[in-house]
Amino acid sequence: MASLIELQGITKDYGKFRALSDITLSIQPGVTGLLGPNGAGKSTLIRVLLGLAHVTCGTGHVLGIPLGNQLPRVRSLVGFMPEDDCYLHGISGVETLQLAARLSGLPSLEALRRGHEILDFCGSGQERYRPVETYSTGMRQKLRFAMAIVHDPQLLILDEPTTGLDPEEREAMLNRVRILWRDFGKSVLLCTHILPDVQAVCERVVILAHGAVRVSGSLEDLRRTAVPSLSVTVGGDIEPLVTELAQRGLAAERQDGRHLRVAGSAELAGQTLWEAAAATGCIIRGIEPARNSLEQIFLDAVGEVRRANT
Amino acid sequence: MPIHDPGYRNWQGHTTPAASRWLVVAETGIQRAWRSSWLKRILLLAWLPGVSLGLLVFLYEQMQAQDDVSSKAIQGVVLNVLEVPQSAREQFRDFGGVLSRRNLSPGEERHLFWSLLLLNLFRHSQPLLLLQVVGLIAPPLISQDIRSRAFLLYFSRPLAPLQYILGKCSVVLFYSLLITLAPALLLFVAGVLLSPGLDVLAATWDLPLRILGAAAVITIPGTLLALALSSLTTESRFAAAGWFAIWIFGWMLRQTAGLFSAAGPDSLVWNLSLFHVTTDVAGRILDPNFLAPGFGFQVVLLGVLCAVSLAVLHRRVCAPLQV
């Protein structure tokens, strides 16, 4: 499968400050989460992808188009939803959308029709006829999303698309992202701080910290633990079981009052686990392969950098 | 909820040429500016001088038909109300009588009179109204875009900074030309239609070109300056204050400089008034006999102003965007 975004050794300096440091990255079609703490370089990376910032060194391609070349073509194929408001004073939501579509090359009447269609898709009602400055945060968020997709781009770059949305709207927004990828093949780069959003819709993640890529890969692969282990849900007192497992030579780590992580695969540790449970009278309610949480992956990636810095 | 909701659909249609995207910026700006009721009032007011001068054209044609009342009326207006260049003042003293004795052909006489009307239109009423119109529409054009981060709306799409600047300039130029070029051209057309025959065109063919030149001189530098000011701030009121301050203080400096004979027409102090510089150059373009001391220097000054304004505008528009 051809890469959607291919970056090699991208470095971006602002004076003496290095915002991106030797970024080498390959993003495949699909929904990819772009994560990183504040100041990690996510916004700079977006600017580089959109051609809004020139790179200090390095090369790359976006949708097969070399970085810095054919910017109008890249921008007509990419839909960008910025984190902050961007609108014109005094014009309504549908007019804003019509303007966005026309700037992307849609004829005037077609832009208006498409604008209404996209606003319907985004669940916007009659508020579309009101000036944008009177919109609530949620309405503005939907309008920004609509502006990003109005010209039917191949790649969507969404910067914090669910910030400020209530749980129902947040779920609806994520659902739209799913529909766009699943039914229409639109690739999405989702830049967010909300890890459950990434877990809900992304297949791959890229974690940036201090301007460098720390983690990149499939979410499924990243969540697999390095050493095979089991996540065990226990009913009753957990402490005797931990002691019994230790005596039988199995390392067991207590997660909370009901969960244990036991080193070893189901084939190797399963039998011992059942025997220990029978011996201590513990009830085992569930066994499944242990997985790293995204939060753990994120903290590990960012923590690694912090530890290196200190 | 919509009655018919087809959901998301791919769009496959023909896109407009990339080179015409600035028209979208211009059209949006023109429509947004038109929503101001003040702009509509000023535009209405801006057409009154043109209509008044149109009446003079009518009276002039009546005078040609040996109407004494028209002759006296037109003489009174020309000598007491309008600005008449020193070189032409003598010719207008006994309007209708002296002209014929000086062997001016009817075509030459019309050319002289129409030039006088256009000179007054471009040197007095319209620049003052232009100041108001530009001061009303230009300050928010870029400053509001910076403030509301609308730059991202424009530049995350296939639109080049120069197209953006061109679109914004077109908004100001559209309204500026509506109150300068349009009334002047209509005055010319009215004159042709009211004259006895179309042979008048042979004598006055150069006037439309002169009108174009004069309109360009009084609109383009002002447009670029106003937009440069707008790009320097996120508060449109500061841009508006700067715009009016430049004109008012420049005018006051010129008046003060006039009191001191040491400051000649070629001095910078003498030419700090944008109002005087643009109207002098426009006057010279409309009437080559118009006395405009320091014309060359003034043209250079306007050129420098345009170049600096454009450079500021380009630099501000191309400044790094906050994503």
PDB file of N, CA and C in Angstrom, chain A residues 10-22 39-41 44 56-57 210-212:
ATOM      1  N   ILE A  10      13.129  15.119   8.385  1.00  0.00           N
ATOM      2  CA  ILE A  10      12.589  16.488   8.410  1.00  0.00           C
ATOM      3  C   ILE A  10      13.032  17.203   9.690  1.00  0.00           C
ATOM      4  N   THR A  11      13.664  18.335   9.494  1.00  0.00           N
ATOM      5  CA  THR A  11      14.085  19.173  10.619  1.00  0.00           C
ATOM      6  C   THR A  11      13.567  20.576  10.376  1.00  0.00           C
ATOM      7  N   LYS A  12      13.032  21.166  11.446  1.00  0.00           N
ATOM      8  CA  LYS A  12      12.528  22.535  11.313  1.00  0.00           C
ATOM      9  C   LYS A  12      13.035  23.366  12.483  1.00  0.00           C
ATOM     10  N   ASP A  13      13.768  24.413  12.159  1.00  0.00           N
ATOM     11  CA  ASP A  13      14.287  25.305  13.207  1.00  0.00           C
ATOM     12  C   ASP A  13      13.575  26.646  13.126  1.00  0.00           C
ATOM     13  N   TYR A  14      13.250  27.188  14.304  1.00  0.00           N
ATOM     14  CA  TYR A  14      12.793  28.576  14.389  1.00  0.00           C
ATOM     15  C   TYR A  14      13.913  29.336  15.087  1.00  0.00           C
ATOM     16  N   GLY A  15      14.770  29.942  14.323  1.00  0.00           N
ATOM     17  CA  GLY A  15      15.944  30.576  14.924  1.00  0.00           C
ATOM     18  C   GLY A  15      16.812  29.490  15.556  1.00  0.00           C
ATOM     19  N   LYS A  16      17.059  29.635  16.859  1.00  0.00           N
ATOM     20  CA  LYS A  16      17.905  28.641  17.533  1.00  0.00           C
ATOM     21  C   LYS A  16      17.078  27.481  18.074  1.00  0.00           C
ATOM     22  N   PHE A  17      15.760  27.639  18.057  1.00  0.00           N
ATOM     23  CA  PHE A  17      14.904  26.588  18.614  1.00  0.00           C
ATOM     24  C   PHE A  17      14.591  25.530  17.551  1.00  0.00           C
ATOM     25  N   ARG A  18      14.844  24.284  17.891  1.00  0.00           N
ATOM     26  CA  ARG A  18      14.574  23.184  16.955  1.00  0.00           C
ATOM     27  C   ARG A  18      13.189  22.606  17.268  1.00  0.00           C
ATOM     28  N   ALA A  19      12.234  22.855  16.391  1.00  0.00           N
ATOM     29  CA  ALA A  19      10.858  22.394  16.633  1.00  0.00           C
ATOM     30  C   ALA A  19      10.671  20.936  16.195  1.00  0.00           C
ATOM     31  N   LEU A  20      11.299  20.581  15.091  1.00  0.00           N
ATOM     32  CA  LEU A  20      11.238  19.188  14.618  1.00  0.00           C
ATOM     33  C   LEU A  20      12.662  18.710  14.382  1.00  0.00           C
ATOM     34  N   SER A  21      12.942  17.521  14.855  1.00  0.00           N
ATOM     35  CA  SER A  21      14.315  17.046  14.766  1.00  0.00           C
ATOM     36  C   SER A  21      14.364  15.691  14.053  1.00  0.00           C
ATOM     37  N   ASP A  22      14.820  15.725  12.832  1.00  0.00           N
ATOM     38  CA  ASP A  22      15.091  14.508  12.066  1.00  0.00           C
ATOM     39  C   ASP A  22      13.897  13.538  12.069  1.00  0.00           C
ATOM     40  N   GLY A  39       4.003  21.351  23.013  1.00  0.00           N
ATOM     41  CA  GLY A  39       5.354  21.706  22.579  1.00  0.00           C
ATOM     42  C   GLY A  39       6.111  20.551  21.955  1.00  0.00           C
ATOM     43  N   ALA A  40       5.400  19.463  21.656  1.00  0.00           N
ATOM     44  CA  ALA A  40       6.082  18.292  21.093  1.00  0.00           C
ATOM     45  C   ALA A  40       6.426  18.489  19.621  1.00  0.00           C
ATOM     46  N   GLY A  41       5.734  19.407  18.958  1.00  0.00           N
ATOM     47  CA  GLY A  41       5.989  19.655  17.538  1.00  0.00           C
ATOM     48  C   GLY A  41       4.847  19.219  16.634  1.00  0.00           C
ATOM     49  N   THR A  44       3.717  22.145  14.386  1.00  0.00           N
ATOM     50  CA  THR A  44       4.741  22.420  13.373  1.00  0.00           C
ATOM     51  C   THR A  44       4.698  21.354  12.283  1.00  0.00           C
ATOM     52  N   THR A  56      13.702  23.104   7.398  1.00  0.00           N
ATOM     53  CA  THR A  56      15.117  23.493   7.394  1.00  0.00           C
ATOM     54  C   THR A  56      15.911  22.475   6.578  1.00  0.00           C
ATOM     55  N   CYS A  57      15.633  21.211   6.802  1.00  0.00           N
ATOM     56  CA  CYS A  57      16.217  20.182   5.939  1.00  0.00           C
ATOM     57  C   CYS A  57      15.333  18.939   5.958  1.00  0.00           C
ATOM     58  N   HIS A 210       9.309  16.327  22.137  1.00  0.00           N
ATOM     59  CA  HIS A 210      10.492  17.171  21.905  1.00  0.00           C
ATOM     60  C   HIS A 210      10.921  17.166  20.444  1.00  0.00           C
ATOM     61  N   GLY A 211       9.955  17.239  19.567  1.00  0.00           N
ATOM     62  CA  GLY A 211      10.244  17.382  18.145  1.00  0.00           C
ATOM     63  C   GLY A 211      10.711  16.118  17.447  1.00  0.00           C
ATOM     64  N   ALA A 212      10.647  14.989  18.131  1.00  0.00           N
ATOM     65  CA  ALA A 212      11.094  13.743  17.498  1.00  0.00           C
ATOM     66  C   ALA A 212      10.012  12.673  17.627  1.00  0.00           C
TER      67      ALA A 212
END
